[in-house]
PDB file of C-alpha atoms in Angstrom:
ATOM      1  CA  MET A   1    -115.389-140.959 -10.620  1.00 37.00           C
ATOM      2  CA  VAL A   2    -117.758-139.581 -13.261  1.00 39.00           C
ATOM      3  CA  THR A   3    -120.485-137.093 -12.397  1.00 41.00           C
ATOM      4  CA  THR A   4    -123.431-136.956 -14.738  1.00 42.00           C
ATOM      5  CA  ASN A   5    -126.811-135.368 -15.124  1.00 46.00           C
ATOM      6  CA  LEU A   6    -129.318-138.059 -15.976  1.00 45.00           C
ATOM      7  CA  PRO A   7    -130.757-137.527 -19.460  1.00 46.00           C
ATOM      8  CA  THR A   8    -134.495-138.023 -19.771  1.00 45.00           C
ATOM      9  CA  ASP A   9    -134.136-140.198 -22.882  1.00 44.00           C
ATOM     10  CA  SER A  10    -133.366-143.665 -21.516  1.00 45.00           C
ATOM     11  CA  THR A  11    -131.973-144.861 -24.851  1.00 42.00           C
ATOM     12  CA  ALA A  12    -129.214-142.237 -24.648  1.00 40.00           C
ATOM     13  CA  ARG A  13    -128.074-143.218 -21.162  1.00 45.00           C
ATOM     14  CA  PRO A  14    -124.991-145.365 -20.804  1.00 50.00           C
ATOM     15  CA  ASP A  15    -124.747-148.089 -18.209  1.00 83.00           C
ATOM     16  CA  HIS A  16    -122.040-147.526 -15.632  1.00 80.00           C
ATOM     17  CA  ASP A  17    -119.507-150.288 -15.136  1.00 84.00           C
ATOM     18  CA  THR A  18    -117.502-148.100 -12.809  1.00 87.00           C
ATOM     19  CA  SER A  19    -118.381-146.098  -9.722  1.00 94.00           C
ATOM     20  CA  TRP A  20    -119.994-142.756 -10.452  1.00 95.00           C
ATOM     21  CA  SER A  21    -122.187-139.962  -9.046  1.00 95.00           C
ATOM     22  CA  ALA A  22    -125.738-139.016  -9.969  1.00 96.00           C
ATOM     23  CA  ASN A  23    -126.526-135.322  -9.514  1.00 95.00           C
ATOM     24  CA  LEU A  24    -130.091-135.023  -8.199  1.00 96.00           C
ATOM     25  CA  GLU A  25    -129.734-131.410  -7.058  1.00 95.00           C
ATOM     26  CA  HIS A  26    -131.085-129.464 -10.015  1.00 95.00           C
ATOM     27  CA  PRO A  27    -133.939-126.978  -9.554  1.00 95.00           C
ATOM     28  CA  ARG A  28    -136.396-129.533 -10.966  1.00 95.00           C
ATOM     29  CA  HIS A  29    -135.378-131.887  -8.139  1.00 96.00           C
ATOM     30  CA  ALA A  30    -136.041-129.247  -5.477  1.00 96.00           C
ATOM     31  CA  ASP A  31    -139.663-129.120  -6.558  1.00 93.00           C
ATOM     32  CA  ASP A  32    -140.304-132.846  -6.961  1.00 97.00           C
ATOM     33  CA  ARG A  33    -139.310-135.455  -4.370  1.00 97.00           C
ATOM     34  CA  ASP A  34    -140.873-138.210  -6.496  1.00 97.00           C
ATOM     35  CA  LEU A  35    -138.524-137.254  -9.341  1.00 97.00           C
ATOM     36  CA  VAL A  36    -135.530-137.511  -7.000  1.00 98.00           C
ATOM     37  CA  VAL A  37    -136.584-141.003  -5.936  1.00 98.00           C
ATOM     38  CA  ALA A  38    -137.334-142.132  -9.502  1.00 97.00           C
ATOM     39  CA  GLU A  39    -133.995-140.898 -10.840  1.00 97.00           C
ATOM     40  CA  ALA A  40    -132.126-142.341  -7.847  1.00 98.00           C
ATOM     41  CA  LEU A  41    -133.659-145.764  -8.482  1.00 96.00           C
ATOM     42  CA  ASP A  42    -132.815-145.453 -12.176  1.00 95.00           C
ATOM     43  CA  ALA A  43    -129.212-144.563 -11.332  1.00 96.00           C
ATOM     44  CA  VAL A  44    -128.862-147.629  -9.129  1.00 95.00           C
ATOM     45  CA  GLU A  45    -130.410-149.785 -11.835  1.00 92.00           C
ATOM     46  CA  ARG A  46    -127.833-148.543 -14.348  1.00 93.00           C
ATOM     47  CA  THR A  47    -124.881-149.259 -12.047  1.00 93.00           C
ATOM     48  CA  ALA A  48    -123.034-152.518 -12.635  1.00 90.00           C
ATOM     49  CA  ALA A  49    -122.625-155.122  -9.911  1.00 89.00           C
ATOM     50  CA  GLY A  50    -119.497-154.520  -7.866  1.00 91.00           C
ATOM     51  CA  CYS A  51    -119.669-150.750  -8.352  1.00 93.00           C
ATOM     52  CA  HIS A  52    -121.301-147.925  -6.429  1.00 95.00           C
ATOM     53  CA  VAL A  53    -123.217-144.786  -7.262  1.00 96.00           C
ATOM     54  CA  ASN A  54    -123.199-141.675  -5.127  1.00 97.00           C
ATOM     55  CA  LEU A  55    -126.718-140.276  -5.047  1.00 97.00           C
ATOM     56  CA  VAL A  56    -126.393-136.551  -4.429  1.00 97.00           C
ATOM     57  CA  THR A  57    -129.869-135.429  -3.374  1.00 97.00           C
ATOM     58  CA  HIS A  58    -131.310-131.946  -3.052  1.00 95.00           C
ATOM     59  CA  THR A  59    -131.254-130.283   0.336  1.00 94.00           C
ATOM     60  CA  ALA A  60    -134.906-129.232  -0.084  1.00 95.00           C
ATOM     61  CA  HIS A  61    -136.065-132.736   0.857  1.00 96.00           C
ATOM     62  CA  GLY A  62    -133.953-133.141   3.970  1.00 95.00           C
ATOM     63  CA  HIS A  63    -132.027-136.221   5.002  1.00 97.00           C
ATOM     64  CA  PRO A  64    -132.497-139.094   2.522  1.00 97.00           C
ATOM     65  CA  SER A  65    -133.356-141.515   5.326  1.00 97.00           C
ATOM     66  CA  THR A  66    -136.783-139.840   5.489  1.00 96.00           C
ATOM     67  CA  TYR A  67    -137.786-140.684   1.901  1.00 97.00           C
ATOM     68  CA  LEU A  68    -135.122-142.512  -0.123  1.00 97.00           C
ATOM     69  CA  TYR A  69    -133.912-145.472   1.923  1.00 97.00           C
ATOM     70  CA  ASP A  70    -137.283-147.236   2.060  1.00 96.00           C
ATOM     71  CA  ALA A  71    -137.606-146.855  -1.713  1.00 97.00           C
ATOM     72  CA  LEU A  72    -134.143-148.383  -2.234  1.00 97.00           C
ATOM     73  CA  GLU A  73    -134.953-151.322   0.025  1.00 95.00           C
ATOM     74  CA  ALA A  74    -138.287-151.942  -1.696  1.00 96.00           C
ATOM     75  CA  ALA A  75    -136.815-151.829  -5.200  1.00 95.00           C
ATOM     76  CA  PHE A  76    -133.587-153.816  -4.833  1.00 93.00           C
ATOM     77  CA  ASP A  77    -132.439-156.965  -3.083  1.00 88.00           C
ATOM     78  CA  ALA A  78    -128.702-156.918  -3.750  1.00 78.00           C
ATOM     79  CA  LEU A  79    -127.384-153.574  -2.579  1.00 86.00           C
ATOM     80  CA  GLU A  80    -126.027-151.819   0.449  1.00 95.00           C
ATOM     81  CA  TYR A  81    -126.159-148.108   1.089  1.00 96.00           C
ATOM     82  CA  GLU A  82    -124.566-145.678   3.481  1.00 97.00           C
ATOM     83  CA  TYR A  83    -124.947-142.007   4.226  1.00 97.00           C
ATOM     84  CA  VAL A  84    -121.678-140.281   3.347  1.00 97.00           C
ATOM     85  CA  ASP A  85    -122.128-136.623   4.297  1.00 96.00           C
ATOM     86  CA  ARG A  86    -123.589-133.333   3.229  1.00 93.00           C
ATOM     87  CA  CYS A  87    -121.945-131.820   0.208  1.00 87.00           C
ATOM     88  CA  GLY A  88    -120.690-128.250   0.068  1.00 85.00           C
ATOM     89  CA  CYS A  89    -123.884-126.957  -1.515  1.00 83.00           C
ATOM     90  CA  GLY A  90    -126.053-128.415   1.254  1.00 88.00           C
ATOM     91  CA  GLY A  91    -127.266-131.569  -0.474  1.00 94.00           C
ATOM     92  CA  HIS A  92    -126.845-135.082   0.861  1.00 97.00           C
ATOM     93  CA  VAL A  93    -124.665-137.893  -0.461  1.00 97.00           C
ATOM     94  CA  THR A  94    -125.762-141.515  -0.143  1.00 98.00           C
ATOM     95  CA  ARG A  95    -123.412-144.167  -1.513  1.00 98.00           C
ATOM     96  CA  VAL A  96    -125.189-147.215  -2.911  1.00 97.00           C
ATOM     97  CA  HIS A  97    -123.108-150.356  -3.452  1.00 95.00           C
ATOM     98  CA  VAL A  98    -124.589-152.697  -6.045  1.00 92.00           C
ATOM     99  CA  GLU A  99    -123.818-156.354  -5.406  1.00 87.00           C
TER     100      GLU A  99
END
């Protein structure tokens, strides 16, 4: 599995045709829940059908069910997601399966 930091230049970002993890735990994410949601949605969008992306979200925003799951459901029709666990640094991991 590949872990990446999402570049801000969308032309430089590769699409992922394998399962991977999106790190949304940087200091800039702690200060901006909207950024976490936007980059999570972008990560799902860049994940190929049949693969999954682990969205590792910052602990500062609490459990992703309080802010991320509704955004995923509103943005995408063909995906499933599941809460995996807290990571060692305190963040939360949600696995999104793209169908």
